[in-house]
Short mmCIF file of C-alpha atoms in Angstrom, two decimals:
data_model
loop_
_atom_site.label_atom_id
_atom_site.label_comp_id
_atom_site.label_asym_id
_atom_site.label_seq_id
_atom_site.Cartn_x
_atom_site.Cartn_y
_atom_site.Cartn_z
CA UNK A 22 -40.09 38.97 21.14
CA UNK A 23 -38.28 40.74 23.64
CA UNK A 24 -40.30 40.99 27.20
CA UNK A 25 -40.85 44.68 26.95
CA UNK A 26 -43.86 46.85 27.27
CA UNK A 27 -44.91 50.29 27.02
CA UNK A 28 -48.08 52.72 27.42
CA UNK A 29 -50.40 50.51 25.30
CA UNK A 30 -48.38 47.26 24.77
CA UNK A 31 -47.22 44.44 26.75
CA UNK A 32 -45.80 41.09 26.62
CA UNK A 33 -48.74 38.41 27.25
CA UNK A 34 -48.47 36.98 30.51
CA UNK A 35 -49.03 32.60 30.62
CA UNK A 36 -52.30 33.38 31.86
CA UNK A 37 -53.18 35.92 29.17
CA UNK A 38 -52.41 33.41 26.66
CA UNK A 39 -54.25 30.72 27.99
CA UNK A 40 -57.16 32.97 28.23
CA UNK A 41 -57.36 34.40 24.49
CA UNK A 42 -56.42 30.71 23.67
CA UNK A 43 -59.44 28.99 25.01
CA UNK A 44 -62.56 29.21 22.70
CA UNK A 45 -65.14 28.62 25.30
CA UNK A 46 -64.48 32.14 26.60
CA UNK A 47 -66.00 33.10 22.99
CA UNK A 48 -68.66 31.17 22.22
CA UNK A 49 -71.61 34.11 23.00
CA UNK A 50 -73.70 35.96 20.15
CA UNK A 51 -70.50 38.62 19.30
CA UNK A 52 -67.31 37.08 19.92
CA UNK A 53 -68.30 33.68 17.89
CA UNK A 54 -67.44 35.93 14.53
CA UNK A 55 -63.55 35.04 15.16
CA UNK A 56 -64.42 31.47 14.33
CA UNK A 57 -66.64 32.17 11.44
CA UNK A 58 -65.12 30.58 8.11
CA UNK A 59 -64.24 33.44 5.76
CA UNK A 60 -65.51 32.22 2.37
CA UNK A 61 -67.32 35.11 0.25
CA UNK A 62 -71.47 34.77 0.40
CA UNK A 63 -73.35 36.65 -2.44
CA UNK A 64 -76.10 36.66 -0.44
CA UNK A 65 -75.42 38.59 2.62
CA UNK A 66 -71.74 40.14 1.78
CA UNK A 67 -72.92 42.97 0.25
CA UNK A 68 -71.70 46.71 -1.28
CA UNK A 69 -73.72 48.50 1.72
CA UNK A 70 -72.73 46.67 4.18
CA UNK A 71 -68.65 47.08 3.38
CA UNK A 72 -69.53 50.48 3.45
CA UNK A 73 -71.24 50.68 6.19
CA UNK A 74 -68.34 49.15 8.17
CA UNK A 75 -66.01 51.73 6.45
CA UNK A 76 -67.62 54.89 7.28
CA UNK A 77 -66.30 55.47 10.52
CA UNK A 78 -62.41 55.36 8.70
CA UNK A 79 -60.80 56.72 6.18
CA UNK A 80 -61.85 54.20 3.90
CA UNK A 81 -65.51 55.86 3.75
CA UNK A 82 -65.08 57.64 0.02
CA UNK A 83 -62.48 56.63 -3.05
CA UNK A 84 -58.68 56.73 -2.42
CA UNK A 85 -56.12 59.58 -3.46
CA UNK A 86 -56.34 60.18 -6.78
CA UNK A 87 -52.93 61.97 -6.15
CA UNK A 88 -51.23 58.98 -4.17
CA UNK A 89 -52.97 56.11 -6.82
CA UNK A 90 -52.81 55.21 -10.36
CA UNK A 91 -55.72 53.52 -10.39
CA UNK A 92 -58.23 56.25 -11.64
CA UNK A 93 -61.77 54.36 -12.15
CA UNK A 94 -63.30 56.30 -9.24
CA UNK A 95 -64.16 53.47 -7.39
CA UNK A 96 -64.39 53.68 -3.58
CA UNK A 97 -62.79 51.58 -1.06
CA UNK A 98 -65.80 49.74 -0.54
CA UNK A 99 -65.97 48.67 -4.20
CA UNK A 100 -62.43 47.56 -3.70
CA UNK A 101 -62.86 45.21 -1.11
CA UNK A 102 -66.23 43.26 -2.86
CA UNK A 103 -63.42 42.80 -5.66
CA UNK A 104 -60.84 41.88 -3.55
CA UNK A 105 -63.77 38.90 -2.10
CA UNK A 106 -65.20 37.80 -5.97
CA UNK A 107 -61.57 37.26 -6.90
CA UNK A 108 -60.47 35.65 -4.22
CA UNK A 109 -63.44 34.04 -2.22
CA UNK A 110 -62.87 35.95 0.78
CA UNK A 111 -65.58 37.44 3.35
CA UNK A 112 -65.32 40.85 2.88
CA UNK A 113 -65.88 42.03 6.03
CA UNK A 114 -63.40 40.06 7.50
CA UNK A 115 -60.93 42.19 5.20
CA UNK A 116 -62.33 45.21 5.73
CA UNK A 117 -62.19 44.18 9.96
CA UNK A 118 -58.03 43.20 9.09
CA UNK A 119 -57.16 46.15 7.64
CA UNK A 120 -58.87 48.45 10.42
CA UNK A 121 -57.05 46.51 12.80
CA UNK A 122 -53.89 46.52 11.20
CA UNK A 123 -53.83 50.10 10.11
CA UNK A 124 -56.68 51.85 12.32
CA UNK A 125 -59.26 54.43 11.55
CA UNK A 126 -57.24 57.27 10.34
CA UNK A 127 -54.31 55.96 8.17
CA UNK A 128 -51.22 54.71 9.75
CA UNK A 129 -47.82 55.59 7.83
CA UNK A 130 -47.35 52.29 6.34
CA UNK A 131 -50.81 52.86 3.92
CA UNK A 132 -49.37 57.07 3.82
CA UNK A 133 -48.01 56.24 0.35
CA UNK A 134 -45.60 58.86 1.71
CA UNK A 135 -42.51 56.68 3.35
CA UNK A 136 -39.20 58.18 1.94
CA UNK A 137 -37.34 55.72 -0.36
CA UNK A 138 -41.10 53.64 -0.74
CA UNK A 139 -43.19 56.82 -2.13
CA UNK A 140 -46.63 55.53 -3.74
CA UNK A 141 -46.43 52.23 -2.21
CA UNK A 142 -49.05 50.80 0.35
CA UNK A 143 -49.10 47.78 2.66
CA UNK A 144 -53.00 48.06 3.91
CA UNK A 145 -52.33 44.33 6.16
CA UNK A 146 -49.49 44.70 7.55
CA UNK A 147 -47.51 41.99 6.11
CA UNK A 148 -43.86 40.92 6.85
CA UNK A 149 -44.20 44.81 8.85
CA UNK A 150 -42.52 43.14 11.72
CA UNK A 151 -39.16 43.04 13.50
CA UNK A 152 -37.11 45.98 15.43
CA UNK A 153 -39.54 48.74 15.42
CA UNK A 154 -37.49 50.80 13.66
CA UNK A 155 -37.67 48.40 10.41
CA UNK A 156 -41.23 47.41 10.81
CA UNK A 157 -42.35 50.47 8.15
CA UNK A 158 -39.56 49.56 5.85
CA UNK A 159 -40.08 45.71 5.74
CA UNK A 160 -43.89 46.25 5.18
CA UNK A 161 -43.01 48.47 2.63
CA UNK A 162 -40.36 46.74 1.18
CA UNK A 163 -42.86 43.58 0.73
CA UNK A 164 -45.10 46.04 -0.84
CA UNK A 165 -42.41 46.75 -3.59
CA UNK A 166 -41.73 43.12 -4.13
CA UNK A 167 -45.00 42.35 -4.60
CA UNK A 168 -45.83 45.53 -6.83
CA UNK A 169 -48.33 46.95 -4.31
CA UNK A 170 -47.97 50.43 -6.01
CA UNK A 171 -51.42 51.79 -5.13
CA UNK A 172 -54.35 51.34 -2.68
CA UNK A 173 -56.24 49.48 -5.27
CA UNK A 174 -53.32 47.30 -5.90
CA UNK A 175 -52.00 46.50 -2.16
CA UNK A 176 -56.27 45.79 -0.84
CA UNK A 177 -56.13 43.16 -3.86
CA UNK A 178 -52.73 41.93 -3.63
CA UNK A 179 -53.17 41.88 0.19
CA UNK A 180 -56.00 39.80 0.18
CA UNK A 181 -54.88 37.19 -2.45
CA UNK A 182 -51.28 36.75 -0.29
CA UNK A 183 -54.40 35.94 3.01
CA UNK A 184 -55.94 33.58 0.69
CA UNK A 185 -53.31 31.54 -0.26
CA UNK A 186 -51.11 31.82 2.41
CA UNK A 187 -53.62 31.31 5.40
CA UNK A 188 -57.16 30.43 3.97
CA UNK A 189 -55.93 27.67 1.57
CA UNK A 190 -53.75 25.72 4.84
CA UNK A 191 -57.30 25.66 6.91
CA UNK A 192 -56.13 29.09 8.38
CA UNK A 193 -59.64 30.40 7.61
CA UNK A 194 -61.02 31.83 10.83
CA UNK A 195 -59.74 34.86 12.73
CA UNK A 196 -58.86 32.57 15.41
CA UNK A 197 -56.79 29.98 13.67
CA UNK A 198 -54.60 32.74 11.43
CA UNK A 199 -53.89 34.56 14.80
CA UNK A 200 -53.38 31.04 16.56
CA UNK A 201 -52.57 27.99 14.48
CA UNK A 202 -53.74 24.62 15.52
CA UNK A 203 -54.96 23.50 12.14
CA UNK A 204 -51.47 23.19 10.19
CA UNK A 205 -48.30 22.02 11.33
CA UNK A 206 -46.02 23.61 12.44
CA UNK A 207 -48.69 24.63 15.10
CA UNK A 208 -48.48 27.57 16.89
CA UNK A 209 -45.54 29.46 14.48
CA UNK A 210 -47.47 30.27 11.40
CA UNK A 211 -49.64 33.72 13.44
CA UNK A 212 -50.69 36.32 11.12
CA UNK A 213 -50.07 38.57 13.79
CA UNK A 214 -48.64 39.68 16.98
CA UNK A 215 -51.97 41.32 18.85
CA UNK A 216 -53.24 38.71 21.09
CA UNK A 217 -56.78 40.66 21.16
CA UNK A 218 -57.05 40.93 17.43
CA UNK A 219 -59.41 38.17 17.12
CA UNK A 220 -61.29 39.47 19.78
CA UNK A 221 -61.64 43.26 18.14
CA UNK A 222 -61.94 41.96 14.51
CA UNK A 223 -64.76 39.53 15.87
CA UNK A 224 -66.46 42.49 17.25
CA UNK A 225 -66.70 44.88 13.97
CA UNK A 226 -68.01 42.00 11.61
CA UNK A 227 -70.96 41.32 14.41
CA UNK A 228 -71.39 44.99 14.33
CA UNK A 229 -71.46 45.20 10.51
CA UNK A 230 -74.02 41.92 10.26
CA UNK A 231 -75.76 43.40 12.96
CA UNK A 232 -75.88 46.83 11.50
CA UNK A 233 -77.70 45.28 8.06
CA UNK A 234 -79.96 43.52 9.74
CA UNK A 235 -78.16 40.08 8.83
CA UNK A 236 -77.85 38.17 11.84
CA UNK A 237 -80.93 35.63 11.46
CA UNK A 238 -79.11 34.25 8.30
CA UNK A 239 -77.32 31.18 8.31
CA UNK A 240 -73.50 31.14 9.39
CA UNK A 241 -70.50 28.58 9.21
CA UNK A 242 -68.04 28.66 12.32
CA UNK A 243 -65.42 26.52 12.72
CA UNK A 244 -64.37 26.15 16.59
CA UNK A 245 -61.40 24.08 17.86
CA UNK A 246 -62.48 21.24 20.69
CA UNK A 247 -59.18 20.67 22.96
CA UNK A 248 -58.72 17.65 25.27
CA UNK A 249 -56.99 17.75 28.64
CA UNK A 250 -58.75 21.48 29.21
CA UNK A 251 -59.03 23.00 32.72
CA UNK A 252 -61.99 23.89 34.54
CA UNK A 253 -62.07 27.57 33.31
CA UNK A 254 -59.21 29.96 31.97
CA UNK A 255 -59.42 34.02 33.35
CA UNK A 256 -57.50 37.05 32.87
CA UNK A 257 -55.76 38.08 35.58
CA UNK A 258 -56.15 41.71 37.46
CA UNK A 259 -56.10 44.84 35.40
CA UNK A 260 -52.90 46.39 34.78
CA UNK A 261 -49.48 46.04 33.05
CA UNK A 262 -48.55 42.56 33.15
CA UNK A 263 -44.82 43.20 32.22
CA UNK A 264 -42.86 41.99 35.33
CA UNK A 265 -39.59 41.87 33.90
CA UNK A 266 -36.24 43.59 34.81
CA UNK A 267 -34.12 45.22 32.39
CA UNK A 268 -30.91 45.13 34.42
CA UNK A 269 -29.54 43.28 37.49
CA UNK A 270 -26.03 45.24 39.19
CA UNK A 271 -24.66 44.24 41.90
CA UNK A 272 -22.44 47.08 43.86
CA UNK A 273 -23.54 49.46 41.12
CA UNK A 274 -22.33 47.23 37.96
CA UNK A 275 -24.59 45.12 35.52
CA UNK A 276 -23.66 42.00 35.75
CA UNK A 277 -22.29 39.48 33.03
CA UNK A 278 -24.69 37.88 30.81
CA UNK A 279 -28.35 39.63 31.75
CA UNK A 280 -31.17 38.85 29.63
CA UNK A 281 -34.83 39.73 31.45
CA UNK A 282 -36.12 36.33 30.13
CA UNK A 283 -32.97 34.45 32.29
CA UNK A 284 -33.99 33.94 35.83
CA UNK A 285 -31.00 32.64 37.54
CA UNK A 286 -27.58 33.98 37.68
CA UNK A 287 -24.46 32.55 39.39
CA UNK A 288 -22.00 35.28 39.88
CA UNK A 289 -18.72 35.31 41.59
CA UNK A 290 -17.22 37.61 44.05
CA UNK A 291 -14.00 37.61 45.64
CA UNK A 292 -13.42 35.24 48.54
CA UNK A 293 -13.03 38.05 50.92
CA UNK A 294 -15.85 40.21 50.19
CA UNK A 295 -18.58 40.79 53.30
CA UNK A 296 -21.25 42.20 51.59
CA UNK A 297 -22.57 43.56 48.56
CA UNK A 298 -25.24 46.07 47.17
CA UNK A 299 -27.90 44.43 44.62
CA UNK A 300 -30.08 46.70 42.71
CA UNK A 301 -32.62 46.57 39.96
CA UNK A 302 -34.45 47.95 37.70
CA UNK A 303 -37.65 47.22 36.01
CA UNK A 304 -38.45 47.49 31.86
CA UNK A 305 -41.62 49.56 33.23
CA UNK A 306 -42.13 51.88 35.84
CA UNK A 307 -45.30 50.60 37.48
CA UNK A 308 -44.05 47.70 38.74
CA UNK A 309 -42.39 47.13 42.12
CA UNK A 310 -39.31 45.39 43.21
CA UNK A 311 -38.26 43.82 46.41
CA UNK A 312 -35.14 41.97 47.33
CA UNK A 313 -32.73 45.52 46.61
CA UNK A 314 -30.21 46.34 48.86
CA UNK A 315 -27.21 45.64 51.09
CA UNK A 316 -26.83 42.14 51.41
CA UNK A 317 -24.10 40.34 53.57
CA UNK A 318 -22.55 36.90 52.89
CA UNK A 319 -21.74 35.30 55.56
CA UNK A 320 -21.62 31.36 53.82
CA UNK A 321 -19.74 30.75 51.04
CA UNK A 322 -22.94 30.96 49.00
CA UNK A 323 -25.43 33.20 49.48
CA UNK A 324 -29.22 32.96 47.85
CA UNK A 325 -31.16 35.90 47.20
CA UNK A 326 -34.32 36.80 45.17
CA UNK A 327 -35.41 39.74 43.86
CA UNK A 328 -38.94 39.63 42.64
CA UNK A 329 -40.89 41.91 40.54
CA UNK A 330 -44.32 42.50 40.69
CA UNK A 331 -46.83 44.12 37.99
CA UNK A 332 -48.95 45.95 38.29
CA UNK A 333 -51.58 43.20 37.86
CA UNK A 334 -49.66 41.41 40.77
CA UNK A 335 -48.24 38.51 38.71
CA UNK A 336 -44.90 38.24 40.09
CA UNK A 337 -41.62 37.26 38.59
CA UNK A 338 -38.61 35.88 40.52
CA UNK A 339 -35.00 36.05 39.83
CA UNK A 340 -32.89 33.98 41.62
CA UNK A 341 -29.15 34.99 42.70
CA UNK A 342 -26.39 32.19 44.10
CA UNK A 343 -23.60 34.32 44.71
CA UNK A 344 -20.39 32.44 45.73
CA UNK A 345 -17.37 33.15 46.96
CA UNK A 346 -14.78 32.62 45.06
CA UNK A 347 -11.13 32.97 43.55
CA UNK A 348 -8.72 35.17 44.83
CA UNK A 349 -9.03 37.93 46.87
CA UNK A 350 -10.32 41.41 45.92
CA UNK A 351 -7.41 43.85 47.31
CA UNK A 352 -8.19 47.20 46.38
CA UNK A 353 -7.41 50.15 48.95
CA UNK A 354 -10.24 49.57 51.07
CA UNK A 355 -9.15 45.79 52.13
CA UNK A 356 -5.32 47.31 52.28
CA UNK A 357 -7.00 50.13 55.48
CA UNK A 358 -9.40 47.27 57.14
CA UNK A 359 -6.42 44.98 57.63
CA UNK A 360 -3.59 47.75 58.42
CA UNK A 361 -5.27 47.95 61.83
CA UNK A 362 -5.48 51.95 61.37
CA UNK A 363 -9.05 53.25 62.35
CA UNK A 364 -10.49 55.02 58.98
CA UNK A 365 -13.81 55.76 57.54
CA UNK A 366 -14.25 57.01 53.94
CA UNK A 367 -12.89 60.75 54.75
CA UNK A 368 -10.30 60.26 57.50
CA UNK A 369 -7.71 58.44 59.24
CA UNK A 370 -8.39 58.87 63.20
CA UNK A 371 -8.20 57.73 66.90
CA UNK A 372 -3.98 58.16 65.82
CA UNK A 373 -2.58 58.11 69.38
CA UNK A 374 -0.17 61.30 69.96
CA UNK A 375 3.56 61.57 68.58
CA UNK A 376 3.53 58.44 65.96
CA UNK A 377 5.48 58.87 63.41
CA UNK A 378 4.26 59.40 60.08
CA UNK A 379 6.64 56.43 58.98
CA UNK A 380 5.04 54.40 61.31
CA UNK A 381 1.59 55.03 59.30
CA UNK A 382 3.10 54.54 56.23
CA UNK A 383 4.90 51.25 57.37
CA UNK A 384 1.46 49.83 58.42
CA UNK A 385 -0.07 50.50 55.17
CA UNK A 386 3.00 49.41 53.00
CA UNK A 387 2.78 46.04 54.53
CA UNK A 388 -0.31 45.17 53.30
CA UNK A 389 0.73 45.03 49.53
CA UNK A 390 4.08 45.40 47.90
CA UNK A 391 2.52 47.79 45.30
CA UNK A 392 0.90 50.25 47.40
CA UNK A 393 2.66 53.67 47.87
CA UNK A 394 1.96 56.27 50.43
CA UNK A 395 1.99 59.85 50.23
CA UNK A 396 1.69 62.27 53.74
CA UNK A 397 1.50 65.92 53.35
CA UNK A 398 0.43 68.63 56.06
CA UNK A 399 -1.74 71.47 55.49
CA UNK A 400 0.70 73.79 53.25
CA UNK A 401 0.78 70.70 51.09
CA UNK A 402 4.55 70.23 52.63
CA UNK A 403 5.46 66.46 52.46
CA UNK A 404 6.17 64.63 56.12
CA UNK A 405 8.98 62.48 56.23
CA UNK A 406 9.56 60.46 59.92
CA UNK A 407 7.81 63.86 61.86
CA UNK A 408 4.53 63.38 64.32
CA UNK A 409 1.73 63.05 61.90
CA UNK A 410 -0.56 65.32 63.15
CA UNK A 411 -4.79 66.79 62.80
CA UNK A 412 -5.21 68.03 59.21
CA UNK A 413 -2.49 65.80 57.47
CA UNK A 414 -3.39 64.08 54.54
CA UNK A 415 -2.49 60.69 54.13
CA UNK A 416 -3.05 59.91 49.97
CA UNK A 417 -2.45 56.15 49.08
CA UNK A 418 -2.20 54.54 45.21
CA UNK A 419 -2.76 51.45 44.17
CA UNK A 420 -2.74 50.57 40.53
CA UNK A 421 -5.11 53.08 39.31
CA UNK A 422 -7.11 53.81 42.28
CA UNK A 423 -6.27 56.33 44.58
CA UNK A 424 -7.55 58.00 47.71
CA UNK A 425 -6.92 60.39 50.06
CA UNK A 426 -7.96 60.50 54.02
CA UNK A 427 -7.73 63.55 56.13
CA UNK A 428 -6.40 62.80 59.98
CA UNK A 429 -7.78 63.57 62.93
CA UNK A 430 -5.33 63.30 66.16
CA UNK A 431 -7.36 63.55 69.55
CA UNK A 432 -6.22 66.77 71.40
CA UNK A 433 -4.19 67.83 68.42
CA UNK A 434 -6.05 70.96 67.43
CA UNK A 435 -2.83 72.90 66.07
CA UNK A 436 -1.68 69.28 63.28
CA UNK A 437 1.74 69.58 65.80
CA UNK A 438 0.81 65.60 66.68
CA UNK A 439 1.14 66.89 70.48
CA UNK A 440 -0.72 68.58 72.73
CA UNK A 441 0.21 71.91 74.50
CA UNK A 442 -1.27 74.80 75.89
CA UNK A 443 -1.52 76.40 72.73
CA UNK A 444 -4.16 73.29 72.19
CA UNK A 445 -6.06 74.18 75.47
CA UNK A 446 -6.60 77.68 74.10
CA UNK A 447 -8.19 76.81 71.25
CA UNK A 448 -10.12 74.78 72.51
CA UNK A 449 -11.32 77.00 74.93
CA UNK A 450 -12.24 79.15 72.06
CA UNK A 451 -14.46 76.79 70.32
CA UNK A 452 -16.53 76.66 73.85
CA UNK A 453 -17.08 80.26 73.55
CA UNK A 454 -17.90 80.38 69.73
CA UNK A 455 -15.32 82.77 69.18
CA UNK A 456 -12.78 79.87 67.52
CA UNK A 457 -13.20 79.90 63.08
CA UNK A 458 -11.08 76.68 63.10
CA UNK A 459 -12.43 73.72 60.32
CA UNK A 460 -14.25 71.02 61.08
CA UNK A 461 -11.57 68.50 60.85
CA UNK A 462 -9.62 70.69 63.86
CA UNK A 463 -13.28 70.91 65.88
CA UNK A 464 -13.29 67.33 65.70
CA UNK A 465 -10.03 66.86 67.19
CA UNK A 466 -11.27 68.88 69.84
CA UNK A 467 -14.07 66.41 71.18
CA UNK A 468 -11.47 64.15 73.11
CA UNK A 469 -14.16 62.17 74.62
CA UNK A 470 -15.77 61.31 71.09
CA UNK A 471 -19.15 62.45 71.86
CA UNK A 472 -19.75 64.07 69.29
CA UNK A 473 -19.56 67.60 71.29
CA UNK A 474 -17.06 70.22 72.10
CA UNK A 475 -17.46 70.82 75.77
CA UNK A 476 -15.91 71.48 79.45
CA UNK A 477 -15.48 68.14 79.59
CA UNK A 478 -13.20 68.12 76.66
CA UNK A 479 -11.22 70.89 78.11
CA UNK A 480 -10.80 69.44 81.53
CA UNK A 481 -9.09 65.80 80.15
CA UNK A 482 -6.48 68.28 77.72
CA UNK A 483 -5.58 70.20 81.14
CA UNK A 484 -4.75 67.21 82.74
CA UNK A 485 -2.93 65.61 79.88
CA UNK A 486 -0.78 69.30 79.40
CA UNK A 487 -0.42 68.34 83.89
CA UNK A 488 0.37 64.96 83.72
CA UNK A 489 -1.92 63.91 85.73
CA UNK A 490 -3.82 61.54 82.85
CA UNK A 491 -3.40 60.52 79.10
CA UNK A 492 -4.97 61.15 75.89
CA UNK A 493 -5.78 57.46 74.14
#
């Protein structure tokens, strides 16, 4: 289903697979129960020993009376021997399903509780798949199609649907109902999800023949023989396998089409674009991502991968080819780097002394036919062919985005677009840290750009205000 994963579930990895898939990683004194046929022996499936491997749940006494209306008083052990006569099934191996499918202490789908499916049981899970929100109500629902409206009723019912839905197509192993190579079609007719349940349900019927002293009797097991087989299969490290992302963006947006199972994408940018900023994110937090990040595209297609890794260290890769394409992105920020005005993403600057405010506009206008330009001063006062000066703000639309940049004229410390003595003063004042001008006037001050307010920066407005050299 989908590649997700959580706290205590994860997708199986390839190597996962192959390893739970392989029967000679089973074939030792506990784990060859998954491939023991499940036909019902008088002889040593017995009363005790269903109890015994029920005592640790809460299957060890007689259901509800209160939540059943079966009232014979007979316990849940008694139920499952029936369950076996009547349908020549190994008990234990029902008793190990339904501990695996509902646990040791009652899961809600055997509550008899569920609103809208009150007194209704599904004690194996079945059709209790899909969106996890639905997998209580299609259990449940199944249990009121098929009548299951008590415990005694869904343990029998339950078994009978194994029998002739598994046991009767060769299905008759714990291996083969969780992976079918007996019946076509192979491989699509699981009982159930859990990759390990073989493995866990092998482990409590050893335990319960073990436990009653049973294991020198005679057993039948049934193990698939494969051709083509590799040297050896193995799990890989410990940890969460899940390597998958759950989104893709590229300059903050998801792009088109993501699915965590796809692992190539083609996406299209504008022809002019220069770079772009890929990010990711994973379905689960402990594993790690590389390939994030500013990246610049310099060809007309430009390869990336970004690869996740577990945190078992299996690594996924998705592959990028990002072309350039189609027709060029103009937004505001291609309008400024082709209007030849100096700009960052707060101000207009390096504007040489008495230009026009027209002159700005003009430069900007001629980029686009759709762009308009807006210059006010610092009372907000609108500047129409005067000196744009330190402190103006320059505001520029374009369809629906707008911005506004903040100017900074070298020297200009007063937003006059000129520089007098009036300019020298201040500045003077900001050497002496008695000046409470705002930053974008302090920068005007540093005429020499680095990044200071000194002497120096005094000196080259003196001889500008002399004539004896220029501000640039």
């Amino acid at each position: 289903d989908y590649p997700g994963g959580g706290v205590n579930w994860f997708a199986a990895s390839d190597e996962v697979i192959a390893y739970y898939l392989d029967p000679r990683n089973f074939l030792n004194e506990r784990r060859i129960f998954m491939f023991e046929t499940q036909s019902f022996n008088s002889e040593y499936h017995t009363l005790e020993g269903v109890s015994r491997m029920l005592e640790p749940t809460f299957m060890s006494g007689s259901p509800n009376r209160e939540q059943d209306d079966i009232d014979r008083g007979i316990t849940y052990a008694e139920i499952f021997m029936e369950a076996a006569h009547t349908h020549n099934i190994n008990p234990y191996f029902l008793a190990a399903r339904v501990i695996q499918e509902v646990g040791v202490n009652r899961t809600t789908i055997v509550s008899g509780t569920v609103e809208g499916f009150e007194g209704y049981y599904n004690f194996y899970n079945i059709n209790a798949t899909g969106p996890e929100h639905l997998i209580i109500t299609n259990g449940l629902t199944r249990a009121v199609n098929e009548g299951w409206n008590s415990e005694y009723n869904a343990i029998i019912g339950g078994a009978r649907f194994i029998a002739n839905s598994y046991i009767a197509g060769g299905q008759d192993t714990h291996y083969t109902q969780k992976f079918n190579v007996v019946r076509p079609n192979y491989f699509t007719h699981q009982y159930m999800q859990n990759i390990e349940a073989p493995f866990h349900e092998s482990s409590r019927v050893y335990n319960n023949y073990r436990n009653n002293n049973l294991l020198d009797k005679s057993f039948v097991f049934k193990i698939p023989v494969f051709n083509n087989m590799p040297t050896r299969t193995e799990l890989p490290p410990i940890g969460n396998p899940n390597n998958y992302l759950s989104g893709i963006l590229i300059n903050g947006e998801q792009i088109l089409g993501f699915n965590p199972d796809k692992t190539e994408y083609t996406i299209n940018v504008p022809v002019n674009t220069t770079s772009v900023i890929l990010g990711a994110t994973s379905i689960v937090s402990t594993a790690s991502i590389s390939g994030r990040g500013t990246l610049e595209l310099e060809d007309e297609v430009t390869i990336k991968n970004i690869v996740v890794t577990a945190e078992n260290q299996i690594k996924r890769t998705y592959k990028l080819n990002i072309m350039k394409t189609g027709d060029k992105e103009i937004n505001i920020n291609y309008i400024m780097k082709n209007s030849g005005i100096e700009y960052d993403d707060k101000h207009i600057k390096d504007i040489s002394l008495q230009i026009k405010t027209n002159q700005i506009i003009e430069k900007i206008r001629n980029q686009h036919s759709d762009v308009s330009v807006a210059i006010h001063d610092i009372n907000n006062n609108i500047k129409n062919n005067q000196n744009i000066g330190t402190g103006d703000r320059v505001t520029i639309t374009l369809g629906n985005e707008t911005k506004t940049y903040t100017v900074i004229v070298k020297g200009d410390t007063t937003g006059s677009g000129d520089v007098t003595i009036l300019d020298l003063l201040r500045v003077q004042r900001i050497i002496l840290n008695t000046s409470s001008l705002s930053e974008v006037f302090v920068k005007a001050a540093d005429v020499n750009g680095d990044g200071r307010v000194t002497i120096v920066d005094l000196l080259r407005i003196q001889k500008h205000i002399l004539g004896e050299s220029s501000i640039n």
